[in-house]
Amino acid sequence: MTENAPSFGLLLFPNVTQLDLTGPYEVLARVPGAKVHLLWKTLDPVRSDTGLTILPTATLADAPPLDLLLVPGGGGINALLTDEEVLTFLAERASDTRYLSGICTGSLVLGAAGLLEGKRAGTHWASRDFLSSFGATPVAERVVVDGTLFTGGGVTAGIDVALRIVGELFGADAAKRVQLSIEYDPQPPFDAGSPDGAGEVVTADLLARMRPMLEARAAAVEAGADALRRRRSARAG
Amino acid sequence: MTENAPSFGLLLFPNVTQLDLTGPYEVLARVPGAKVHLLWKTLDPVRSDTGLTILPTATLADAPPLDLLLVPGGGGINALLTDEEVLTFLAERASDTRYLSGICTGSLVLGAAGLLEGKRAGTHWASRDFLSSFGATPVAERVVVDGTLFTGGGVTAGIDVALRIVGELFGADAAKRVQLSIEYDPQPPFDAGSPDGAGEVVTADLLARMRPMLEARAAAVEAGADALRRRRSARAG
C-alpha cells in the first residue's frame, strides 16, 4: 500500500446480504484516496438476498493488488463454501493481502478457504457454531481481531469492523473523521440486537423463520469442511 | 397497504450516499412480504457519491402505490433541490403515501418539494441549518417524528429511522425480529459519531474537507427555496 492510495477489495456474490457489504464500503470509501473494488467472477450485475442489485467493478481474475480483502455474508455463502474458483482466489490472495476480513457469515467462507485454522473468529450469532467446522475458535464478540484477521458479528457489525480497520491502518483520528462524517452515533430504538436483549420469544420466533436456511447451511458447511480436508490431504500427499 | 404486502419506495439518484439508502433498505426488505422499490427517472445504473453502482427497479413514472416514500441524502441532493421532475413526483406522491421519510440530507429534498413547511425535521449535523430555508424547524435528534414524517440525522441514522418505521407499522416485536436478524447491537470503536463526541480538532478538520461541498449546498438550497416560493406564488396567483 502507498499511504495515499489504499486498495480495498470486497467480494460481491449472488445472494449476499447487501448491508454486510455496503456498511463497510461506506466507511472504507471515505478514507481519502481509497479505491474500493467490488470483486466477482464476471462484471454482470449481482443481486443481493433481498433484491438490491449492484455492479461489480473487477473480476476475480483482474483484481488489483489489495491492502484488505473483505468477505461479506448472506444466504449466498452456502454456495461459496464449495466453490473452488472463489476459495482458490481467497486462499491465493490472502497471502499477499495485508488485512483479511469476514463480516457476518462471510467468516465461514474464509474458513472454507482454509484461512481460519487455529484463529479466533466471529460471525452472525445464529451461525457461530459453524466456525469450529473450519478449525476456528468461535468468539461471541462484535469485532474479533486475531493478528491481521478482522472478523465480526452479523450484518451491521461490518460498520464497526471497518472503522476498526481504518483506525488500525490510518490512526484513530482518521477513523473518527469517517465516523463523524457518517454520523455513526447509533441509537437503536429497541434493545434487540442480540438474543439476550431481544428475549426468548423474539429469538425463538426469528430462529423458527430461519430454520430452513440454517439447515441448508449446516449441510453446506459439512460439504465445505469435507472439501477443505480433501484439498489439504491432496497437498500433503 | 395490505398488512401482508407493504410497498416501500426509496429514491435512488446519482451521487446518493449509498448507506443512506442501503441501511433502511436492509431493514425494510426484511419485513415479511415487503416489496422495496428503488425509484429513479430511468432504469439505467445509478452511481453513488463513492462509486457503488446500483440498479433502479422502477421509474418515477411507473412507481407503484407506496406505503412509504423515503429520500436518502448525499452530494447528489444539490441537483435535486431544483429538479422539477423529482420535486413534482415527491409532492404528488406524498399526498397518497402513508409515511414520508428523509434520511440525512434527503430531508432537504423533501423541503424543496414543499413537504417540510411547519414541520420538525432532522438531517445531517453539518447541513442542519439549511432546514429552516424550507420552513422546517431543525431538530438535533437522531430520529425526528412529526406525524407521519420520519426524518433522521446523517447516513447511519437511516437504520434507526427504518426500525422506528417498522415498529410503527407492524409493532415492536416485528421491528425487534429485524433488529436481531441484522445483529444491530452497535459498538462504535470511538465516541466520534457527533461533533460533541468527536471533539473540536476532528470536527474542524472534517468541516474543512467538507467546505467546498457545503458552499455549493448553500447556493443550491437558496436556489431551491427560491424556486419553491415561485411555485407557491404561481399556485396562489
PDB file of N, CA, C and O in Angstrom, chain A residues 17-19 22 25-26 30 32 50-55 124-125 142 154 156 160 175 177 179-187 190 192-195 205 209, chain B residues 17-19 22 25-26 30 32 50-55 124-125 142 154 156 160 175 177 179-187 190 192-195 205 209:
ATOM      1  N   THR A  17     -25.837 -10.616   1.625  1.00  0.00           N
ATOM      2  CA  THR A  17     -26.615  -9.654   2.421  1.00  0.00           C
ATOM      3  C   THR A  17     -25.982  -8.294   2.174  1.00  0.00           C
ATOM      4  O   THR A  17     -24.866  -8.026   2.617  1.00  0.00           O
ATOM      5  N   GLN A  18     -26.718  -7.442   1.436  1.00  0.00           N
ATOM      6  CA  GLN A  18     -26.061  -6.243   0.900  1.00  0.00           C
ATOM      7  C   GLN A  18     -25.500  -5.321   1.988  1.00  0.00           C
ATOM      8  O   GLN A  18     -24.467  -4.687   1.784  1.00  0.00           O
ATOM      9  N   LEU A  19     -26.128  -5.256   3.166  1.00  0.00           N
ATOM     10  CA  LEU A  19     -25.620  -4.342   4.199  1.00  0.00           C
ATOM     11  C   LEU A  19     -24.302  -4.844   4.809  1.00  0.00           C
ATOM     12  O   LEU A  19     -23.512  -4.054   5.324  1.00  0.00           O
ATOM     13  N   THR A  22     -22.312  -3.089   2.040  1.00  0.00           N
ATOM     14  CA  THR A  22     -22.455  -1.642   1.854  1.00  0.00           C
ATOM     15  C   THR A  22     -22.077  -0.849   3.109  1.00  0.00           C
ATOM     16  O   THR A  22     -21.650   0.303   2.997  1.00  0.00           O
ATOM     17  N   TYR A  25     -18.310  -0.753   2.955  1.00  0.00           N
ATOM     18  CA  TYR A  25     -17.982   0.037   1.757  1.00  0.00           C
ATOM     19  C   TYR A  25     -18.001   1.527   2.090  1.00  0.00           C
ATOM     20  O   TYR A  25     -17.073   2.268   1.733  1.00  0.00           O
ATOM     21  N   GLU A  26     -19.075   1.971   2.759  1.00  0.00           N
ATOM     22  CA  GLU A  26     -19.217   3.413   3.029  1.00  0.00           C
ATOM     23  C   GLU A  26     -18.075   3.923   3.902  1.00  0.00           C
ATOM     24  O   GLU A  26     -17.549   5.020   3.678  1.00  0.00           O
ATOM     25  N   ARG A  30     -14.604   6.296   2.329  1.00  0.00           N
ATOM     26  CA  ARG A  30     -14.409   7.657   2.829  1.00  0.00           C
ATOM     27  C   ARG A  30     -12.980   7.925   3.296  1.00  0.00           C
ATOM     28  O   ARG A  30     -12.663   9.038   3.721  1.00  0.00           O
ATOM     29  N   PRO A  32      -9.551   9.110   2.557  1.00  0.00           N
ATOM     30  CA  PRO A  32      -9.059   9.901   1.427  1.00  0.00           C
ATOM     31  C   PRO A  32      -8.116   9.093   0.522  1.00  0.00           C
ATOM     32  O   PRO A  32      -7.191   8.442   1.006  1.00  0.00           O
ATOM     33  N   THR A  50     -31.936  -9.800  -0.786  1.00  0.00           N
ATOM     34  CA  THR A  50     -33.223  -9.091  -0.697  1.00  0.00           C
ATOM     35  C   THR A  50     -33.521  -8.316  -1.979  1.00  0.00           C
ATOM     36  O   THR A  50     -34.427  -7.483  -2.007  1.00  0.00           O
ATOM     37  N   GLY A  51     -32.746  -8.540  -3.042  1.00  0.00           N
ATOM     38  CA  GLY A  51     -33.113  -7.978  -4.342  1.00  0.00           C
ATOM     39  C   GLY A  51     -32.389  -6.717  -4.770  1.00  0.00           C
ATOM     40  O   GLY A  51     -32.606  -6.232  -5.882  1.00  0.00           O
ATOM     41  N   LEU A  52     -31.544  -6.145  -3.918  1.00  0.00           N
ATOM     42  CA  LEU A  52     -30.770  -4.971  -4.333  1.00  0.00           C
ATOM     43  C   LEU A  52     -29.663  -5.424  -5.284  1.00  0.00           C
ATOM     44  O   LEU A  52     -28.907  -6.341  -4.965  1.00  0.00           O
ATOM     45  N   THR A  53     -29.577  -4.775  -6.437  1.00  0.00           N
ATOM     46  CA  THR A  53     -28.654  -5.241  -7.469  1.00  0.00           C
ATOM     47  C   THR A  53     -27.510  -4.250  -7.654  1.00  0.00           C
ATOM     48  O   THR A  53     -27.729  -3.064  -7.884  1.00  0.00           O
ATOM     49  N   ILE A  54     -26.283  -4.765  -7.533  1.00  0.00           N
ATOM     50  CA  ILE A  54     -25.070  -3.951  -7.505  1.00  0.00           C
ATOM     51  C   ILE A  54     -24.137  -4.414  -8.622  1.00  0.00           C
ATOM     52  O   ILE A  54     -24.068  -5.604  -8.941  1.00  0.00           O
ATOM     53  N   LEU A  55     -23.395  -3.466  -9.202  1.00  0.00           N
ATOM     54  CA  LEU A  55     -22.442  -3.815 -10.252  1.00  0.00           C
ATOM     55  C   LEU A  55     -21.055  -4.083  -9.672  1.00  0.00           C
ATOM     56  O   LEU A  55     -20.509  -3.247  -8.943  1.00  0.00           O
ATOM     57  N   HIS A 124     -22.180 -14.167  12.401  1.00  0.00           N
ATOM     58  CA  HIS A 124     -23.559 -13.936  12.851  1.00  0.00           C
ATOM     59  C   HIS A 124     -23.883 -14.895  13.996  1.00  0.00           C
ATOM     60  O   HIS A 124     -23.532 -16.074  13.931  1.00  0.00           O
ATOM     61  N   TRP A 125     -24.576 -14.378  15.000  1.00  0.00           N
ATOM     62  CA  TRP A 125     -24.842 -15.197  16.203  1.00  0.00           C
ATOM     63  C   TRP A 125     -25.508 -16.541  15.871  1.00  0.00           C
ATOM     64  O   TRP A 125     -25.208 -17.548  16.510  1.00  0.00           O
ATOM     65  N   ARG A 142     -18.451  -8.620  18.953  1.00  0.00           N
ATOM     66  CA  ARG A 142     -18.892  -7.895  17.752  1.00  0.00           C
ATOM     67  C   ARG A 142     -17.749  -7.698  16.772  1.00  0.00           C
ATOM     68  O   ARG A 142     -17.934  -7.766  15.559  1.00  0.00           O
ATOM     69  N   GLY A 154     -22.979 -10.226  13.116  1.00  0.00           N
ATOM     70  CA  GLY A 154     -23.897 -10.172  11.988  1.00  0.00           C
ATOM     71  C   GLY A 154     -24.057  -8.793  11.373  1.00  0.00           C
ATOM     72  O   GLY A 154     -24.050  -7.772  12.066  1.00  0.00           O
ATOM     73  N   THR A 156     -24.731  -5.607  10.588  1.00  0.00           N
ATOM     74  CA  THR A 156     -24.345  -4.240  10.958  1.00  0.00           C
ATOM     75  C   THR A 156     -22.985  -4.178  11.645  1.00  0.00           C
ATOM     76  O   THR A 156     -22.393  -3.095  11.732  1.00  0.00           O
ATOM     77  N   ASP A 160     -18.724  -1.446  12.382  1.00  0.00           N
ATOM     78  CA  ASP A 160     -17.765  -1.395  13.490  1.00  0.00           C
ATOM     79  C   ASP A 160     -16.411  -1.983  13.074  1.00  0.00           C
ATOM     80  O   ASP A 160     -15.359  -1.428  13.394  1.00  0.00           O
ATOM     81  N   ALA A 175     -10.117   7.479  11.549  1.00  0.00           N
ATOM     82  CA  ALA A 175     -11.344   6.702  11.751  1.00  0.00           C
ATOM     83  C   ALA A 175     -12.441   7.585  12.343  1.00  0.00           C
ATOM     84  O   ALA A 175     -13.612   7.470  11.976  1.00  0.00           O
ATOM     85  N   ARG A 177     -12.841  10.800  11.889  1.00  0.00           N
ATOM     86  CA  ARG A 177     -13.399  11.682  10.840  1.00  0.00           C
ATOM     87  C   ARG A 177     -14.437  10.930  10.009  1.00  0.00           C
ATOM     88  O   ARG A 177     -15.491  11.478   9.674  1.00  0.00           O
ATOM     89  N   GLN A 179     -16.172   8.316  11.036  1.00  0.00           N
ATOM     90  CA  GLN A 179     -17.333   8.059  11.899  1.00  0.00           C
ATOM     91  C   GLN A 179     -18.214   9.293  12.032  1.00  0.00           C
ATOM     92  O   GLN A 179     -19.448   9.205  11.988  1.00  0.00           O
ATOM     93  N   LEU A 180     -17.573  10.462  12.168  1.00  0.00           N
ATOM     94  CA  LEU A 180     -18.339  11.711  12.279  1.00  0.00           C
ATOM     95  C   LEU A 180     -19.044  12.036  10.962  1.00  0.00           C
ATOM     96  O   LEU A 180     -20.185  12.504  10.958  1.00  0.00           O
ATOM     97  N   SER A 181     -18.379  11.756   9.838  1.00  0.00           N
ATOM     98  CA  SER A 181     -18.970  12.083   8.534  1.00  0.00           C
ATOM     99  C   SER A 181     -20.215  11.240   8.262  1.00  0.00           C
ATOM    100  O   SER A 181     -21.132  11.690   7.572  1.00  0.00           O
ATOM    101  N   ILE A 182     -20.261  10.020   8.809  1.00  0.00           N
ATOM    102  CA  ILE A 182     -21.462   9.185   8.634  1.00  0.00           C
ATOM    103  C   ILE A 182     -22.346   9.239   9.882  1.00  0.00           C
ATOM    104  O   ILE A 182     -23.265   8.437  10.033  1.00  0.00           O
ATOM    105  N   GLU A 183     -22.081  10.196  10.743  1.00  0.00           N
ATOM    106  CA  GLU A 183     -22.866  10.422  11.975  1.00  0.00           C
ATOM    107  C   GLU A 183     -23.191   9.100  12.646  1.00  0.00           C
ATOM    108  O   GLU A 183     -24.349   8.827  12.977  1.00  0.00           O
ATOM    109  N   TYR A 184     -22.158   8.310  12.864  1.00  0.00           N
ATOM    110  CA  TYR A 184     -22.363   6.978  13.453  1.00  0.00           C
ATOM    111  C   TYR A 184     -22.395   7.085  14.972  1.00  0.00           C
ATOM    112  O   TYR A 184     -21.421   6.832  15.672  1.00  0.00           O
ATOM    113  N   ASP A 185     -23.543   7.504  15.444  1.00  0.00           N
ATOM    114  CA  ASP A 185     -23.825   7.714  16.862  1.00  0.00           C
ATOM    115  C   ASP A 185     -25.116   6.943  17.132  1.00  0.00           C
ATOM    116  O   ASP A 185     -26.157   7.518  17.436  1.00  0.00           O
ATOM    117  N   PRO A 186     -25.052   5.614  16.990  1.00  0.00           N
ATOM    118  CA  PRO A 186     -26.268   4.806  16.889  1.00  0.00           C
ATOM    119  C   PRO A 186     -27.162   4.888  18.119  1.00  0.00           C
ATOM    120  O   PRO A 186     -26.676   4.950  19.244  1.00  0.00           O
ATOM    121  N   GLN A 187     -28.451   4.899  17.864  1.00  0.00           N
ATOM    122  CA  GLN A 187     -29.453   4.875  18.934  1.00  0.00           C
ATOM    123  C   GLN A 187     -30.554   3.893  18.525  1.00  0.00           C
ATOM    124  O   GLN A 187     -31.630   4.310  18.114  1.00  0.00           O
ATOM    125  N   PHE A 190     -34.753  -0.246  19.914  1.00  0.00           N
ATOM    126  CA  PHE A 190     -35.035  -1.331  20.857  1.00  0.00           C
ATOM    127  C   PHE A 190     -33.694  -1.938  21.283  1.00  0.00           C
ATOM    128  O   PHE A 190     -32.691  -1.771  20.606  1.00  0.00           O
ATOM    129  N   ALA A 192     -32.589  -4.986  21.012  1.00  0.00           N
ATOM    130  CA  ALA A 192     -32.944  -6.274  20.404  1.00  0.00           C
ATOM    131  C   ALA A 192     -31.887  -6.733  19.413  1.00  0.00           C
ATOM    132  O   ALA A 192     -32.156  -7.547  18.542  1.00  0.00           O
ATOM    133  N   GLY A 193     -30.667  -6.233  19.551  1.00  0.00           N
ATOM    134  CA  GLY A 193     -29.623  -6.561  18.595  1.00  0.00           C
ATOM    135  C   GLY A 193     -28.890  -7.851  18.900  1.00  0.00           C
ATOM    136  O   GLY A 193     -28.052  -8.295  18.114  1.00  0.00           O
ATOM    137  N   SER A 194     -29.196  -8.449  20.050  1.00  0.00           N
ATOM    138  CA  SER A 194     -28.596  -9.740  20.421  1.00  0.00           C
ATOM    139  C   SER A 194     -29.704 -10.607  21.000  1.00  0.00           C
ATOM    140  O   SER A 194     -30.729 -10.089  21.458  1.00  0.00           O
ATOM    141  N   PRO A 195     -29.527 -11.922  20.974  1.00  0.00           N
ATOM    142  CA  PRO A 195     -30.550 -12.808  21.554  1.00  0.00           C
ATOM    143  C   PRO A 195     -30.863 -12.449  23.011  1.00  0.00           C
ATOM    144  O   PRO A 195     -32.021 -12.458  23.422  1.00  0.00           O
ATOM    145  N   ASP A 205     -38.880 -16.986  17.710  1.00  0.00           N
ATOM    146  CA  ASP A 205     -39.695 -16.720  16.523  1.00  0.00           C
ATOM    147  C   ASP A 205     -38.792 -16.506  15.299  1.00  0.00           C
ATOM    148  O   ASP A 205     -39.021 -17.070  14.219  1.00  0.00           O
ATOM    149  N   ARG A 209     -38.194 -18.913  11.777  1.00  0.00           N
ATOM    150  CA  ARG A 209     -38.231 -18.432  10.386  1.00  0.00           C
ATOM    151  C   ARG A 209     -36.940 -18.754   9.649  1.00  0.00           C
ATOM    152  O   ARG A 209     -36.917 -18.925   8.433  1.00  0.00           O
TER     153      ARG A 209
ATOM    154  N   THR B  17     -25.585   9.162  -1.218  1.00  0.00           N
ATOM    155  CA  THR B  17     -24.740   8.443  -0.258  1.00  0.00           C
ATOM    156  C   THR B  17     -25.374   7.072  -0.064  1.00  0.00           C
ATOM    157  O   THR B  17     -26.446   6.956   0.529  1.00  0.00           O
ATOM    158  N   GLN B  18     -24.685   6.042  -0.585  1.00  0.00           N
ATOM    159  CA  GLN B  18     -25.369   4.749  -0.709  1.00  0.00           C
ATOM    160  C   GLN B  18     -25.834   4.173   0.632  1.00  0.00           C
ATOM    161  O   GLN B  18     -26.882   3.532   0.692  1.00  0.00           O
ATOM    162  N   LEU B  19     -25.107   4.433   1.730  1.00  0.00           N
ATOM    163  CA  LEU B  19     -25.524   3.855   3.019  1.00  0.00           C
ATOM    164  C   LEU B  19     -26.798   4.522   3.563  1.00  0.00           C
ATOM    165  O   LEU B  19     -27.526   3.904   4.340  1.00  0.00           O
ATOM    166  N   THR B  22     -28.983   2.088   1.561  1.00  0.00           N
ATOM    167  CA  THR B  22     -28.838   0.642   1.783  1.00  0.00           C
ATOM    168  C   THR B  22     -29.112   0.239   3.239  1.00  0.00           C
ATOM    169  O   THR B  22     -29.530  -0.900   3.479  1.00  0.00           O
ATOM    170  N   TYR B  25     -32.871   0.148   3.419  1.00  0.00           N
ATOM    171  CA  TYR B  25     -33.277  -0.947   2.520  1.00  0.00           C
ATOM    172  C   TYR B  25     -33.221  -2.288   3.244  1.00  0.00           C
ATOM    173  O   TYR B  25     -34.155  -3.085   3.183  1.00  0.00           O
ATOM    174  N   GLU B  26     -32.089  -2.539   3.930  1.00  0.00           N
ATOM    175  CA  GLU B  26     -31.916  -3.847   4.581  1.00  0.00           C
ATOM    176  C   GLU B  26     -32.988  -4.080   5.638  1.00  0.00           C
ATOM    177  O   GLU B  26     -33.509  -5.191   5.777  1.00  0.00           O
ATOM    178  N   ARG B  30     -36.536  -6.754   5.087  1.00  0.00           N
ATOM    179  CA  ARG B  30     -36.672  -7.919   5.964  1.00  0.00           C
ATOM    180  C   ARG B  30     -38.055  -8.026   6.604  1.00  0.00           C
ATOM    181  O   ARG B  30     -38.326  -8.979   7.339  1.00  0.00           O
ATOM    182  N   PRO B  32     -41.519  -9.330   6.488  1.00  0.00           N
ATOM    183  CA  PRO B  32     -42.091 -10.407   5.672  1.00  0.00           C
ATOM    184  C   PRO B  32     -43.104  -9.878   4.653  1.00  0.00           C
ATOM    185  O   PRO B  32     -43.994  -9.105   4.999  1.00  0.00           O
ATOM    186  N   THR B  50     -19.688   7.613  -3.768  1.00  0.00           N
ATOM    187  CA  THR B  50     -18.392   6.950  -3.595  1.00  0.00           C
ATOM    188  C   THR B  50     -18.181   5.837  -4.622  1.00  0.00           C
ATOM    189  O   THR B  50     -17.254   5.038  -4.477  1.00  0.00           O
ATOM    190  N   GLY B  51     -19.049   5.774  -5.638  1.00  0.00           N
ATOM    191  CA  GLY B  51     -18.781   4.870  -6.751  1.00  0.00           C
ATOM    192  C   GLY B  51     -19.523   3.545  -6.762  1.00  0.00           C
ATOM    193  O   GLY B  51     -19.391   2.778  -7.719  1.00  0.00           O
ATOM    194  N   LEU B  52     -20.283   3.234  -5.714  1.00  0.00           N
ATOM    195  CA  LEU B  52     -21.071   1.996  -5.719  1.00  0.00           C
ATOM    196  C   LEU B  52     -22.252   2.181  -6.668  1.00  0.00           C
ATOM    197  O   LEU B  52     -22.981   3.162  -6.567  1.00  0.00           O
ATOM    198  N   THR B  53     -22.427   1.247  -7.593  1.00  0.00           N
ATOM    199  CA  THR B  53     -23.433   1.416  -8.638  1.00  0.00           C
ATOM    200  C   THR B  53     -24.578   0.422  -8.446  1.00  0.00           C
ATOM    201  O   THR B  53     -24.355  -0.789  -8.353  1.00  0.00           O
ATOM    202  N   ILE B  54     -25.798   0.961  -8.373  1.00  0.00           N
ATOM    203  CA  ILE B  54     -26.997   0.193  -8.021  1.00  0.00           C
ATOM    204  C   ILE B  54     -28.016   0.332  -9.151  1.00  0.00           C
ATOM    205  O   ILE B  54     -28.119   1.393  -9.781  1.00  0.00           O
ATOM    206  N   LEU B  55     -28.791  -0.716  -9.381  1.00  0.00           N
ATOM    207  CA  LEU B  55     -29.835  -0.675 -10.413  1.00  0.00           C
ATOM    208  C   LEU B  55     -31.170  -0.242  -9.819  1.00  0.00           C
ATOM    209  O   LEU B  55     -31.635  -0.832  -8.840  1.00  0.00           O
ATOM    210  N   HIS B 124     -28.432  15.622   8.374  1.00  0.00           N
ATOM    211  CA  HIS B 124     -27.012  15.504   8.758  1.00  0.00           C
ATOM    212  C   HIS B 124     -26.609  16.751   9.555  1.00  0.00           C
ATOM    213  O   HIS B 124     -26.964  17.868   9.195  1.00  0.00           O
ATOM    214  N   TRP B 125     -25.833  16.538  10.619  1.00  0.00           N
ATOM    215  CA  TRP B 125     -25.486  17.653  11.519  1.00  0.00           C
ATOM    216  C   TRP B 125     -24.863  18.834  10.765  1.00  0.00           C
ATOM    217  O   TRP B 125     -25.108  19.988  11.119  1.00  0.00           O
ATOM    218  N   ARG B 142     -31.546  12.177  16.487  1.00  0.00           N
ATOM    219  CA  ARG B 142     -31.200  11.141  15.504  1.00  0.00           C
ATOM    220  C   ARG B 142     -32.419  10.676  14.718  1.00  0.00           C
ATOM    221  O   ARG B 142     -32.329  10.401  13.525  1.00  0.00           O
ATOM    222  N   GLY B 154     -27.509  12.054  10.095  1.00  0.00           N
ATOM    223  CA  GLY B 154     -26.686  11.669   8.952  1.00  0.00           C
ATOM    224  C   GLY B 154     -26.576  10.169   8.745  1.00  0.00           C
ATOM    225  O   GLY B 154     -26.499   9.391   9.698  1.00  0.00           O
ATOM    226  N   THR B 156     -25.927   6.866   8.840  1.00  0.00           N
ATOM    227  CA  THR B 156     -26.261   5.666   9.608  1.00  0.00           C
ATOM    228  C   THR B 156     -27.569   5.808  10.393  1.00  0.00           C
ATOM    229  O   THR B 156     -28.130   4.802  10.839  1.00  0.00           O
ATOM    230  N   ASP B 160     -31.724   3.450  12.209  1.00  0.00           N
ATOM    231  CA  ASP B 160     -32.589   3.721  13.360  1.00  0.00           C
ATOM    232  C   ASP B 160     -33.973   4.180  12.898  1.00  0.00           C
ATOM    233  O   ASP B 160     -34.995   3.754  13.437  1.00  0.00           O
ATOM    234  N   ALA B 175     -40.272  -5.257  14.591  1.00  0.00           N
ATOM    235  CA  ALA B 175     -39.040  -4.473  14.469  1.00  0.00           C
ATOM    236  C   ALA B 175     -37.886  -5.160  15.188  1.00  0.00           C
ATOM    237  O   ALA B 175     -36.751  -5.170  14.711  1.00  0.00           O
ATOM    238  N   ARG B 177     -37.497  -8.374  15.633  1.00  0.00           N
ATOM    239  CA  ARG B 177     -37.015  -9.520  14.838  1.00  0.00           C
ATOM    240  C   ARG B 177     -36.050  -9.047  13.747  1.00  0.00           C
ATOM    241  O   ARG B 177     -35.021  -9.680  13.502  1.00  0.00           O
ATOM    242  N   GLN B 179     -34.259  -6.275  13.853  1.00  0.00           N
ATOM    243  CA  GLN B 179     -33.037  -5.796  14.515  1.00  0.00           C
ATOM    244  C   GLN B 179     -32.133  -6.956  14.918  1.00  0.00           C
ATOM    245  O   GLN B 179     -30.910  -6.896  14.750  1.00  0.00           O
ATOM    246  N   LEU B 180     -32.745  -8.028  15.434  1.00  0.00           N
ATOM    247  CA  LEU B 180     -31.958  -9.208  15.832  1.00  0.00           C
ATOM    248  C   LEU B 180     -31.358  -9.898  14.611  1.00  0.00           C
ATOM    249  O   LEU B 180     -30.220 -10.367  14.656  1.00  0.00           O
ATOM    250  N   SER B 181     -32.127  -9.921  13.505  1.00  0.00           N
ATOM    251  CA  SER B 181     -31.632 -10.614  12.301  1.00  0.00           C
ATOM    252  C   SER B 181     -30.424  -9.893  11.706  1.00  0.00           C
ATOM    253  O   SER B 181     -29.568 -10.524  11.102  1.00  0.00           O
ATOM    254  N   ILE B 182     -30.352  -8.573  11.890  1.00  0.00           N
ATOM    255  CA  ILE B 182     -29.177  -7.831  11.386  1.00  0.00           C
ATOM    256  C   ILE B 182     -28.183  -7.547  12.528  1.00  0.00           C
ATOM    257  O   ILE B 182     -27.278  -6.734  12.381  1.00  0.00           O
ATOM    258  N   GLU B 183     -28.388  -8.222  13.638  1.00  0.00           N
ATOM    259  CA  GLU B 183     -27.499  -8.110  14.814  1.00  0.00           C
ATOM    260  C   GLU B 183     -27.130  -6.647  15.073  1.00  0.00           C
ATOM    261  O   GLU B 183     -25.950  -6.305  15.204  1.00  0.00           O
ATOM    262  N   TYR B 184     -28.171  -5.814  15.139  1.00  0.00           N
ATOM    263  CA  TYR B 184     -27.917  -4.372  15.304  1.00  0.00           C
ATOM    264  C   TYR B 184     -27.764  -4.059  16.792  1.00  0.00           C
ATOM    265  O   TYR B 184     -28.685  -3.603  17.467  1.00  0.00           O
ATOM    266  N   ASP B 185     -26.582  -4.314  17.261  1.00  0.00           N
ATOM    267  CA  ASP B 185     -26.189  -4.133  18.654  1.00  0.00           C
ATOM    268  C   ASP B 185     -24.881  -3.339  18.602  1.00  0.00           C
ATOM    269  O   ASP B 185     -23.817  -3.825  18.954  1.00  0.00           O
ATOM    270  N   PRO B 186     -24.976  -2.107  18.097  1.00  0.00           N
ATOM    271  CA  PRO B 186     -23.779  -1.374  17.679  1.00  0.00           C
ATOM    272  C   PRO B 186     -22.778  -1.121  18.803  1.00  0.00           C
ATOM    273  O   PRO B 186     -23.165  -0.851  19.935  1.00  0.00           O
ATOM    274  N   GLN B 187     -21.523  -1.203  18.451  1.00  0.00           N
ATOM    275  CA  GLN B 187     -20.435  -0.892  19.390  1.00  0.00           C
ATOM    276  C   GLN B 187     -19.386  -0.082  18.646  1.00  0.00           C
ATOM    277  O   GLN B 187     -18.333  -0.598  18.265  1.00  0.00           O
ATOM    278  N   PHE B 190     -15.126   4.227  18.462  1.00  0.00           N
ATOM    279  CA  PHE B 190     -14.788   5.535  19.039  1.00  0.00           C
ATOM    280  C   PHE B 190     -16.083   6.253  19.402  1.00  0.00           C
ATOM    281  O   PHE B 190     -17.152   5.918  18.881  1.00  0.00           O
ATOM    282  N   ALA B 192     -17.259   9.106  18.360  1.00  0.00           N
ATOM    283  CA  ALA B 192     -16.967  10.169  17.394  1.00  0.00           C
ATOM    284  C   ALA B 192     -18.103  10.337  16.393  1.00  0.00           C
ATOM    285  O   ALA B 192     -17.912  10.874  15.313  1.00  0.00           O
ATOM    286  N   GLY B 193     -19.302   9.914  16.778  1.00  0.00           N
ATOM    287  CA  GLY B 193     -20.421   9.979  15.850  1.00  0.00           C
ATOM    288  C   GLY B 193     -21.151  11.305  15.841  1.00  0.00           C
ATOM    289  O   GLY B 193     -22.045  11.534  15.024  1.00  0.00           O
ATOM    290  N   SER B 194     -20.764  12.200  16.747  1.00  0.00           N
ATOM    291  CA  SER B 194     -21.342  13.548  16.787  1.00  0.00           C
ATOM    292  C   SER B 194     -20.205  14.530  17.014  1.00  0.00           C
ATOM    293  O   SER B 194     -19.143  14.156  17.510  1.00  0.00           O
ATOM    294  N   PRO B 195     -20.402  15.793  16.641  1.00  0.00           N
ATOM    295  CA  PRO B 195     -19.339  16.786  16.857  1.00  0.00           C
ATOM    296  C   PRO B 195     -18.912  16.862  18.324  1.00  0.00           C
ATOM    297  O   PRO B 195     -17.719  16.970  18.619  1.00  0.00           O
ATOM    298  N   ASP B 205     -11.392  19.634  11.341  1.00  0.00           N
ATOM    299  CA  ASP B 205     -10.667  19.037  10.218  1.00  0.00           C
ATOM    300  C   ASP B 205     -11.660  18.500   9.178  1.00  0.00           C
ATOM    301  O   ASP B 205     -11.521  18.733   7.963  1.00  0.00           O
ATOM    302  N   ARG B 209     -12.553  19.828   5.184  1.00  0.00           N
ATOM    303  CA  ARG B 209     -12.614  18.981   3.979  1.00  0.00           C
ATOM    304  C   ARG B 209     -13.971  19.093   3.287  1.00  0.00           C
ATOM    305  O   ARG B 209     -14.087  18.900   2.082  1.00  0.00           O
TER     306      ARG B 209
END
